Coordinates of C-alpha atoms in Angstrom, one line a residue:
X648 CA -14.4 50.0 -39.5
X649 CA -12.8 52.6 -37.3
X650 CA -15.9 53.1 -35.2
X651 CA -16.3 49.3 -34.7
X652 CA -12.6 49.0 -33.8
X653 CA -12.7 51.8 -31.3
X654 CA -15.8 50.4 -29.6
X655 CA -14.1 47.0 -29.3
X656 CA -11.1 48.5 -27.6
X657 CA -13.3 50.1 -24.9
X658 CA -16.1 47.4 -24.5
X659 CA -14.7 44.1 -25.5
X660 CA -11.1 44.6 -24.4
X661 CA -11.8 47.3 -21.7
X662 CA -8.5 49.2 -22.5
X663 CA -7.9 52.3 -20.5
X664 CA -6.2 55.5 -21.7
X665 CA -3.3 54.8 -19.4
X666 CA -2.6 51.3 -20.8
X667 CA 0.7 51.0 -22.7
X668 CA 0.3 49.1 -25.9
X669 CA 2.9 47.3 -28.1
X670 CA 2.0 46.3 -31.6
X671 CA 3.6 43.5 -33.5
X672 CA 4.2 44.8 -37.0
X673 CA 5.6 42.8 -39.9
X674 CA 5.0 45.5 -42.5
X675 CA 2.2 43.6 -44.2
X676 CA -1.2 45.1 -44.8
X677 CA -2.8 43.6 -41.7
X678 CA -0.3 45.1 -39.2
X679 CA -0.1 48.4 -41.1
X680 CA -3.9 48.8 -40.9
X681 CA -3.8 47.9 -37.2
X682 CA -1.3 50.7 -36.6
X683 CA -3.3 53.2 -38.7
X684 CA -6.5 52.4 -36.8
X685 CA -4.8 52.7 -33.4
X686 CA -3.2 56.0 -34.3
X687 CA -6.8 57.4 -34.8
X688 CA -7.7 56.6 -31.3
X689 CA -6.5 58.1 -28.0
X690 CA -4.3 55.1 -27.1
X691 CA -0.5 55.4 -26.9
X692 CA 1.4 52.6 -28.6
X693 CA 4.8 51.4 -29.8
X694 CA 5.9 49.2 -32.6
X695 CA 8.0 46.0 -32.4
X696 CA 9.4 44.2 -35.5
X697 CA 11.4 41.0 -35.9
X698 CA 13.7 40.4 -38.8
X699 CA 14.2 36.7 -39.2
X700 CA 16.9 37.1 -41.9
X701 CA 15.2 34.6 -44.2
X702 CA 14.5 36.7 -47.3
X703 CA 17.8 38.5 -47.8
X704 CA 17.1 42.0 -49.3
X705 CA 13.3 41.8 -48.7
X706 CA 13.9 41.2 -45.0
X707 CA 16.0 44.3 -44.8
X708 CA 13.5 46.4 -46.7
X709 CA 10.7 45.1 -44.4
X710 CA 12.6 46.2 -41.3
X711 CA 13.3 49.7 -42.8
X712 CA 9.7 50.1 -43.8
X713 CA 8.5 49.3 -40.3
X714 CA 11.1 51.6 -38.9
X715 CA 9.9 54.5 -41.2
X716 CA 6.3 53.7 -40.2
X717 CA 7.1 54.2 -36.6
X718 CA 8.6 57.6 -37.4
X719 CA 5.5 58.5 -39.3
X720 CA 3.3 57.7 -36.4
X721 CA 5.9 59.2 -34.0
X722 CA 6.0 56.1 -31.7
X723 CA 8.8 54.1 -30.2
X724 CA 10.4 51.4 -32.3
X725 CA 11.9 48.1 -31.2
X726 CA 13.6 45.7 -33.6
X727 CA 15.2 42.3 -33.2
X728 CA 17.3 40.4 -35.8
X729 CA 17.7 36.6 -35.5
X730 CA 18.1 33.9 -38.2
X731 CA 15.0 31.6 -37.7
X732 CA 16.5 29.0 -40.1
X733 CA 19.6 28.5 -37.9
X734 CA 17.5 28.5 -34.7
X735 CA 15.1 25.9 -36.3
X736 CA 18.0 23.5 -36.8
X737 CA 19.4 24.2 -33.3
X738 CA 16.0 23.7 -31.6
X739 CA 15.0 20.8 -33.9
X740 CA 11.7 22.4 -35.0
X741 CA 10.2 23.9 -38.2
X742 CA 11.2 27.3 -39.3
X743 CA 7.7 28.6 -38.7
X744 CA 7.7 27.3 -35.1
X745 CA 11.2 28.7 -34.5
X746 CA 10.1 32.1 -35.9
X747 CA 7.1 32.1 -33.6
X748 CA 9.3 31.3 -30.6
X749 CA 11.8 34.1 -31.4
X750 CA 9.0 36.6 -32.1
X751 CA 7.0 36.1 -28.8
X752 CA 10.1 35.9 -26.6
X753 CA 11.3 39.2 -28.1
X754 CA 7.9 40.8 -27.5
X755 CA 7.7 39.6 -24.0
X756 CA 11.2 41.0 -23.3
X757 CA 10.3 44.4 -24.7
X758 CA 7.1 44.4 -22.7
X759 CA 8.9 43.5 -19.4
X760 CA 11.8 45.9 -20.0
X761 CA 9.6 48.9 -21.0
X762 CA 6.5 48.2 -19.0
X763 CA 3.9 47.7 -21.8
X764 CA 0.6 46.3 -20.6
X765 CA -0.7 44.5 -23.7
X766 CA 0.7 43.1 -27.0
X767 CA -1.5 43.7 -30.0
X768 CA -1.3 41.4 -33.1
X769 CA -3.0 41.8 -36.4
X770 CA -4.6 38.4 -36.8
X771 CA -8.0 38.6 -38.5
X772 CA -11.0 36.4 -39.2
X773 CA -9.5 34.7 -42.2
X774 CA -6.4 33.8 -40.2
X775 CA -8.6 32.3 -37.5
X776 CA -10.5 30.2 -40.1
X777 CA -7.3 28.9 -41.6
X778 CA -5.9 28.1 -38.1
X779 CA -9.1 26.2 -37.3
X780 CA -8.9 24.1 -40.5
X781 CA -5.2 23.3 -39.9
X782 CA -5.8 22.4 -36.2
X783 CA -8.8 20.2 -37.1
X784 CA -7.0 18.3 -39.8
X785 CA -3.9 17.7 -37.4
X786 CA -5.6 17.2 -34.1
X787 CA -9.2 16.2 -34.8
X788 CA -10.5 17.7 -31.6
X789 CA -13.8 19.6 -31.3
X790 CA -12.0 22.6 -29.7
X791 CA -9.9 23.1 -32.7
X792 CA -12.7 24.7 -34.7
X793 CA -12.6 27.7 -32.3
X794 CA -9.8 29.1 -34.2
X795 CA -7.6 31.9 -32.7
X796 CA -8.7 33.5 -29.4
X797 CA -9.1 37.2 -29.5
X798 CA -7.7 37.5 -26.0
X799 CA -5.0 35.4 -24.4
X800 CA -3.7 36.7 -21.2
X801 CA -2.1 40.0 -22.2
X802 CA -2.2 39.4 -25.9
X803 CA -5.1 41.0 -27.8
X804 CA -6.1 40.5 -31.3
X805 CA -8.5 43.4 -32.1
X806 CA -8.9 42.6 -35.7
X807 CA -10.1 39.0 -35.2
X808 CA -13.7 40.0 -35.9
X809 CA -12.7 41.7 -39.3
X810 CA -12.2 39.8 -42.5
X811 CA -9.2 40.2 -44.9
X812 CA -11.7 41.9 -47.3
X813 CA -12.5 44.4 -44.6
X814 CA -8.8 45.2 -44.0
X815 CA -8.1 45.5 -47.8
X816 CA -11.0 47.9 -48.3
X817 CA -9.9 50.1 -45.4
X818 CA -6.3 50.2 -46.6
X819 CA -7.5 51.1 -50.1
X820 CA -9.8 53.9 -48.8
X821 CA -7.1 55.4 -46.6
X822 CA -4.3 55.1 -49.2
X823 CA -2.1 53.0 -47.0
X824 CA 1.2 51.4 -48.3
X825 CA 2.6 48.1 -47.0
X826 CA 5.1 45.4 -47.8
X827 CA 4.1 42.2 -49.6
X828 CA 5.6 39.0 -48.4
X829 CA 6.3 36.9 -51.6
X830 CA 6.2 33.7 -49.4
X831 CA 2.4 34.2 -48.9
X832 CA 1.9 32.8 -52.4
X833 CA 4.1 29.7 -52.0
X834 CA 2.3 26.4 -51.5
X835 CA 5.3 25.1 -49.5
X836 CA 3.6 26.4 -46.4
X837 CA 0.6 24.5 -45.2
X838 CA -1.3 27.7 -44.2
X839 CA -0.9 28.8 -47.9
X840 CA -2.4 25.5 -49.1
X841 CA -5.4 26.1 -47.0
X842 CA -5.6 29.7 -48.2
X843 CA -5.3 29.0 -51.9
X844 CA -6.8 25.6 -52.2
X845 CA -9.4 25.1 -49.5
X846 CA -10.7 28.6 -48.8
X847 CA -11.9 29.1 -52.5
X848 CA -13.9 25.8 -52.3
X849 CA -15.4 26.9 -49.0
X850 CA -16.4 30.2 -50.4
X851 CA -18.0 28.4 -53.5
X852 CA -20.0 26.1 -51.2
X853 CA -21.0 28.9 -48.8
X854 CA -20.3 32.6 -49.8
X855 CA -20.9 33.5 -46.1
X856 CA -18.5 30.8 -44.8
X857 CA -16.6 33.3 -42.6
X858 CA -19.9 34.4 -40.9
X859 CA -20.8 30.8 -40.4
X860 CA -17.3 30.1 -38.9
X861 CA -17.4 33.1 -36.7
X862 CA -20.7 31.9 -35.2
X863 CA -19.4 28.4 -34.6
X864 CA -16.2 29.9 -33.1
X865 CA -18.1 32.0 -30.7
X866 CA -20.2 29.0 -29.6
X867 CA -17.0 27.0 -29.0
X868 CA -15.5 29.8 -26.9
X869 CA -18.7 29.8 -24.7
X870 CA -18.4 26.0 -24.4
X871 CA -14.8 26.4 -23.4
X872 CA -15.7 28.8 -20.7
X873 CA -18.4 26.3 -19.4
X874 CA -16.0 23.4 -19.5
X875 CA -13.4 25.4 -17.7
X876 CA -15.8 26.2 -14.8
X877 CA -16.9 22.5 -14.7
X878 CA -13.3 21.3 -14.6
X879 CA -12.6 23.7 -11.8
X880 CA -15.5 22.1 -9.8
X881 CA -14.2 18.6 -10.5
X882 CA -10.8 19.5 -9.1
X883 CA -12.4 20.3 -5.8
X884 CA -14.6 17.1 -5.9
X885 CA -13.6 14.0 -7.8
X886 CA -10.2 15.0 -9.3
X887 CA -7.8 15.3 -6.4
X888 CA -4.4 16.9 -7.2
X889 CA -1.8 16.2 -4.6
X890 CA 1.9 16.8 -4.5
X891 CA 2.9 13.3 -5.6
X892 CA -0.1 12.1 -7.5
X893 CA -3.5 12.9 -9.2
X894 CA -6.4 10.6 -8.2
X895 CA -9.5 10.5 -10.4
X896 CA -12.5 8.8 -8.9
X897 CA -13.7 5.9 -11.0
X898 CA -17.1 5.4 -9.4
X899 CA -17.9 9.1 -10.3
X900 CA -17.2 8.3 -14.0
X901 CA -19.2 5.1 -13.8
X902 CA -22.2 6.6 -12.2
X903 CA -22.2 9.9 -14.1
X904 CA -21.2 9.3 -17.7
X905 CA -21.7 12.9 -18.4
X906 CA -18.5 13.6 -16.4
X907 CA -16.5 11.8 -19.1
X908 CA -16.3 15.0 -21.1
X909 CA -14.6 16.7 -18.1
X910 CA -12.4 13.7 -17.6
X911 CA -11.2 14.1 -21.3
X912 CA -10.8 17.8 -20.8
X913 CA -8.5 17.2 -18.0
X914 CA -6.5 14.4 -19.7
X915 CA -5.8 16.8 -22.6
X916 CA -4.0 19.1 -20.2
X917 CA -1.6 16.3 -19.5
X918 CA -1.1 15.4 -23.1
X919 CA -3.0 12.1 -23.2
X920 CA -4.5 11.4 -26.5
X921 CA -8.1 10.6 -27.4
X922 CA -7.4 6.9 -28.1
X923 CA -5.9 6.6 -24.6
X924 CA -8.9 8.3 -23.2
X925 CA -11.2 5.8 -25.0
X926 CA -9.1 2.9 -23.6
X927 CA -9.3 4.4 -20.1
X928 CA -13.1 4.6 -20.3
X929 CA -13.2 0.9 -21.5
X930 CA -11.0 -0.1 -18.5
X931 CA -13.4 1.4 -15.9
X932 CA -15.2 -1.9 -15.4
X933 CA -12.2 -4.1 -15.8
X934 CA -9.5 -5.4 -13.4
X935 CA -6.9 -3.0 -12.0
X936 CA -3.4 -2.6 -13.4
X937 CA -4.0 -1.2 -16.9
X938 CA -1.5 1.6 -17.5
X939 CA -1.2 4.5 -20.0
X940 CA 1.7 6.8 -20.8
X941 CA 2.6 10.2 -22.1
X942 CA 6.2 11.4 -22.4
X943 CA 5.8 13.0 -18.9
X944 CA 3.0 11.1 -17.1
X945 CA 1.9 7.6 -16.2
X946 CA -1.7 6.7 -15.5
X947 CA -2.7 3.5 -13.8
X948 CA -6.2 2.1 -13.4
X949 CA -6.4 1.2 -9.8
X950 CA -9.3 -0.4 -7.9
X951 CA -11.1 2.9 -7.1
X952 CA -9.1 5.5 -8.9
X953 CA -7.2 6.4 -12.0
X954 CA -3.9 7.4 -10.5
X955 CA -1.6 9.7 -12.5
X956 CA 2.1 10.4 -11.5
X957 CA 5.2 11.7 -13.3
X958 CA 6.9 9.0 -15.1
X959 CA 9.8 7.5 -13.2
X960 CA 13.1 9.1 -13.9
X961 CA 15.6 6.8 -12.1
X962 CA 17.9 9.1 -10.1
X963 CA 21.5 8.3 -9.4
X964 CA 22.1 6.4 -6.2
X965 CA 22.8 8.6 -3.1
X966 CA 25.8 7.1 -1.3
X967 CA 26.8 8.2 2.3
X968 CA 30.3 6.9 2.9
X969 CA 30.6 7.8 6.6
X970 CA 28.6 9.2 9.5
X971 CA 30.2 12.7 9.0
X972 CA 28.7 12.9 5.5
X973 CA 25.2 13.1 7.1
X974 CA 26.1 16.7 8.1
X975 CA 26.3 17.8 4.5
X976 CA 23.0 16.8 3.0
X977 CA 21.3 20.2 2.9
X978 CA 20.6 20.0 -0.9
X979 CA 19.6 16.4 -0.9
X980 CA 16.2 14.7 -0.8
X981 CA 17.3 13.1 2.5
X982 CA 17.8 14.9 5.8
X983 CA 19.5 13.3 8.8
X984 CA 20.5 13.9 12.3
X985 CA 21.5 11.8 15.3
X986 CA 19.4 11.6 18.5
X987 CA 21.1 10.9 21.9
X988 CA 18.0 10.8 24.0
X989 CA 14.2 11.2 24.1
X990 CA 13.8 8.6 21.3
X991 CA 10.2 8.4 20.0
X992 CA 8.5 7.0 17.0
X993 CA 7.1 9.7 14.7
X994 CA 3.8 9.1 12.9
X995 CA 5.2 10.1 9.6
X996 CA 5.9 7.6 6.8
X997 CA 8.6 9.8 5.5
X998 CA 10.6 9.6 8.7
X999 CA 12.6 6.6 9.9
X1000 CA 14.1 6.3 13.4
X1001 CA 16.8 3.7 13.4
X1002 CA 19.3 2.3 16.0
X1003 CA 22.4 4.1 15.0
X1004 CA 24.6 1.5 16.8
X1005 CA 23.5 -1.1 14.2
X1006 CA 24.1 1.0 11.1
X1007 CA 26.9 -0.1 8.8
X1008 CA 28.3 2.3 6.2
X1009 CA 28.0 3.1 3.4
X1010 CA 24.3 4.0 3.5
X1011 CA 22.8 3.9 0.0
X1012 CA 19.4 5.3 -1.3
X1013 CA 18.3 3.7 -4.5
X1014 CA 15.2 2.5 -6.4
X1015 CA 14.2 -1.0 -5.3
X1016 CA 15.1 -3.9 -7.5
X1017 CA 13.5 -7.3 -8.3
X1018 CA 14.7 -9.8 -5.7
X1019 CA 15.2 -7.2 -2.9
X1020 CA 14.1 -8.6 0.5
X1021 CA 13.8 -7.1 4.1
X1022 CA 12.3 -7.9 7.4
X1023 CA 9.3 -5.6 7.9
X1024 CA 8.8 -4.0 11.3
X1025 CA 6.7 -6.3 13.4
X1026 CA 7.4 -9.5 11.4
X1027 CA 9.6 -12.5 12.1
X1028 CA 10.8 -13.4 8.6
X1029 CA 11.9 -11.6 5.5
X1030 CA 9.6 -10.6 2.7
X1031 CA 10.3 -9.7 -0.9
X1032 CA 9.8 -5.9 -1.5
X1033 CA 7.5 -6.8 -4.5
X1034 CA 5.2 -8.9 -2.3
X1035 CA 5.3 -6.3 0.5
X1036 CA 4.2 -3.6 -1.9
X1037 CA 1.4 -5.8 -3.2
X1038 CA 0.2 -6.5 0.3
X1039 CA 0.0 -2.7 0.9
X1040 CA -1.9 -2.4 -2.4
X1041 CA 0.6 0.2 -3.6
X1042 CA -0.5 1.3 -7.1
X1043 CA 1.9 0.5 -10.0
X1044 CA 3.0 4.1 -10.4
X1045 CA 4.2 4.2 -6.9
X1046 CA 5.9 0.8 -7.1
X1047 CA 8.0 2.0 -9.9
X1048 CA 9.0 5.1 -7.9
X1049 CA 9.7 3.2 -4.7
X1050 CA 13.1 3.8 -3.1
X1051 CA 14.9 1.7 -0.4
X1052 CA 17.6 2.6 2.0
X1053 CA 20.5 0.1 2.5
X1054 CA 22.9 -0.1 5.4
X1055 CA 25.7 -2.1 3.9
X1056 CA 23.9 -4.9 2.1
X1057 CA 20.7 -4.7 4.4
X1058 CA 17.5 -2.9 3.5
X1059 CA 16.8 -0.9 6.6
X1060 CA 13.9 1.2 5.2
X1061 CA 11.4 0.9 2.4
X1062 CA 11.1 4.6 2.1
X1063 CA 7.8 6.1 2.9
X1064 CA 6.4 2.7 3.9
X1065 CA 8.2 0.8 6.8
X1066 CA 11.6 0.3 8.5
X1067 CA 13.3 -3.1 9.0
X1068 CA 12.6 -4.9 12.3
X1069 CA 16.3 -5.5 12.6
X1070 CA 17.1 -1.8 12.9
X1071 CA 14.3 -0.6 15.1
X1072 CA 15.1 1.3 18.4
X1073 CA 14.9 -0.7 21.6
X1074 CA 15.5 -0.2 25.3
X1075 CA 19.2 -0.9 24.6
X1076 CA 19.5 1.8 22.0
X1077 CA 22.1 4.5 23.0
X1078 CA 21.9 6.6 19.9
X1079 CA 19.3 6.9 17.1
X1080 CA 19.5 8.0 13.6
X1081 CA 16.6 10.1 12.3
X1082 CA 16.2 10.1 8.5
X1083 CA 13.6 12.1 6.6
X1084 CA 13.0 12.0 2.8
X1085 CA 11.2 14.7 1.0

């Protein structure tokens, strides 16, 4: 095991002798074996331990054991104490999720403060299998069967190719001591249900289930790399990510059904679910206007594209009481200045040049409302904002995010679209007001 482990560090993880390594150590058999293996290589490492204060005396004994372990290996020791139960209530999440958040935030802090290059954790093949089962049951996605990745940015899991049995045999042969977590036998935790109820059945059906899983996991990782590269290509072709919106070409999906998998891969990153993806696919040949929502995003099926924007979060109205207030808008979304000569129309929809002599205060920037009307530049009569936006074929996402600027009670600018005919500059204009919205 030691020889295989050493080869992995050099070939798979390409670690250099100069790399500074931090090991996450709970005191259990897995992390103790990881420490022992690493101590028999030429790599320098330190130990980090988190006491979640959940098991009273046992938690204190765990921390002392890991501290003594660091002394035995003569390596630096970093400890953190924080009650995961209290934090779980505060953060409104499970104790397990709170503990994970505490743990990785602490590890990151230690790595940043003391210049460690990699964090090593003691996850093994059985852990990966249990994770895959849990993820598949909960999410139902094909990618869930890949289990735990052995590399994730600067986190390395060098025991992921070893089974629990391998680890136990190594610990027995080398005479290692470790701490047993009594909660590992409790069926209160979902992972333990998988470990004690599902794993024995899997082993009975296929004694080599871990090898089978490992092969499937490696195949899924290869597929993931392929899909990542195809998604990257798509982002430079038929998925256009712009500052205010994402456009996904519908004709590409219609003419090349094989791209639907890439479409789904992309939607997953925005937290759309598979049912929504299916409904989007069904809408490809239907009329425009169908919309889909996540907590953060809105996707609208337009004539030629799926258009994805952030969901509208109605901002408070910006009110400018008097002209002098225009000089104090540095931190606002609107910039303003007065022009006394050389008036010219700018070809920028985010800029409005208005006749300052016609402006009545207060100026107000707000989302448009049903019933709003204005006289578009170049037209003789008024038009409802809703009809104006329909004429421009503005997608539903952008309609919901459309702002208007009012002078007194008059709409002088449909922001980013057109100013009012009533407030345009003319030969009689003595001073202009230039407004720019970002």
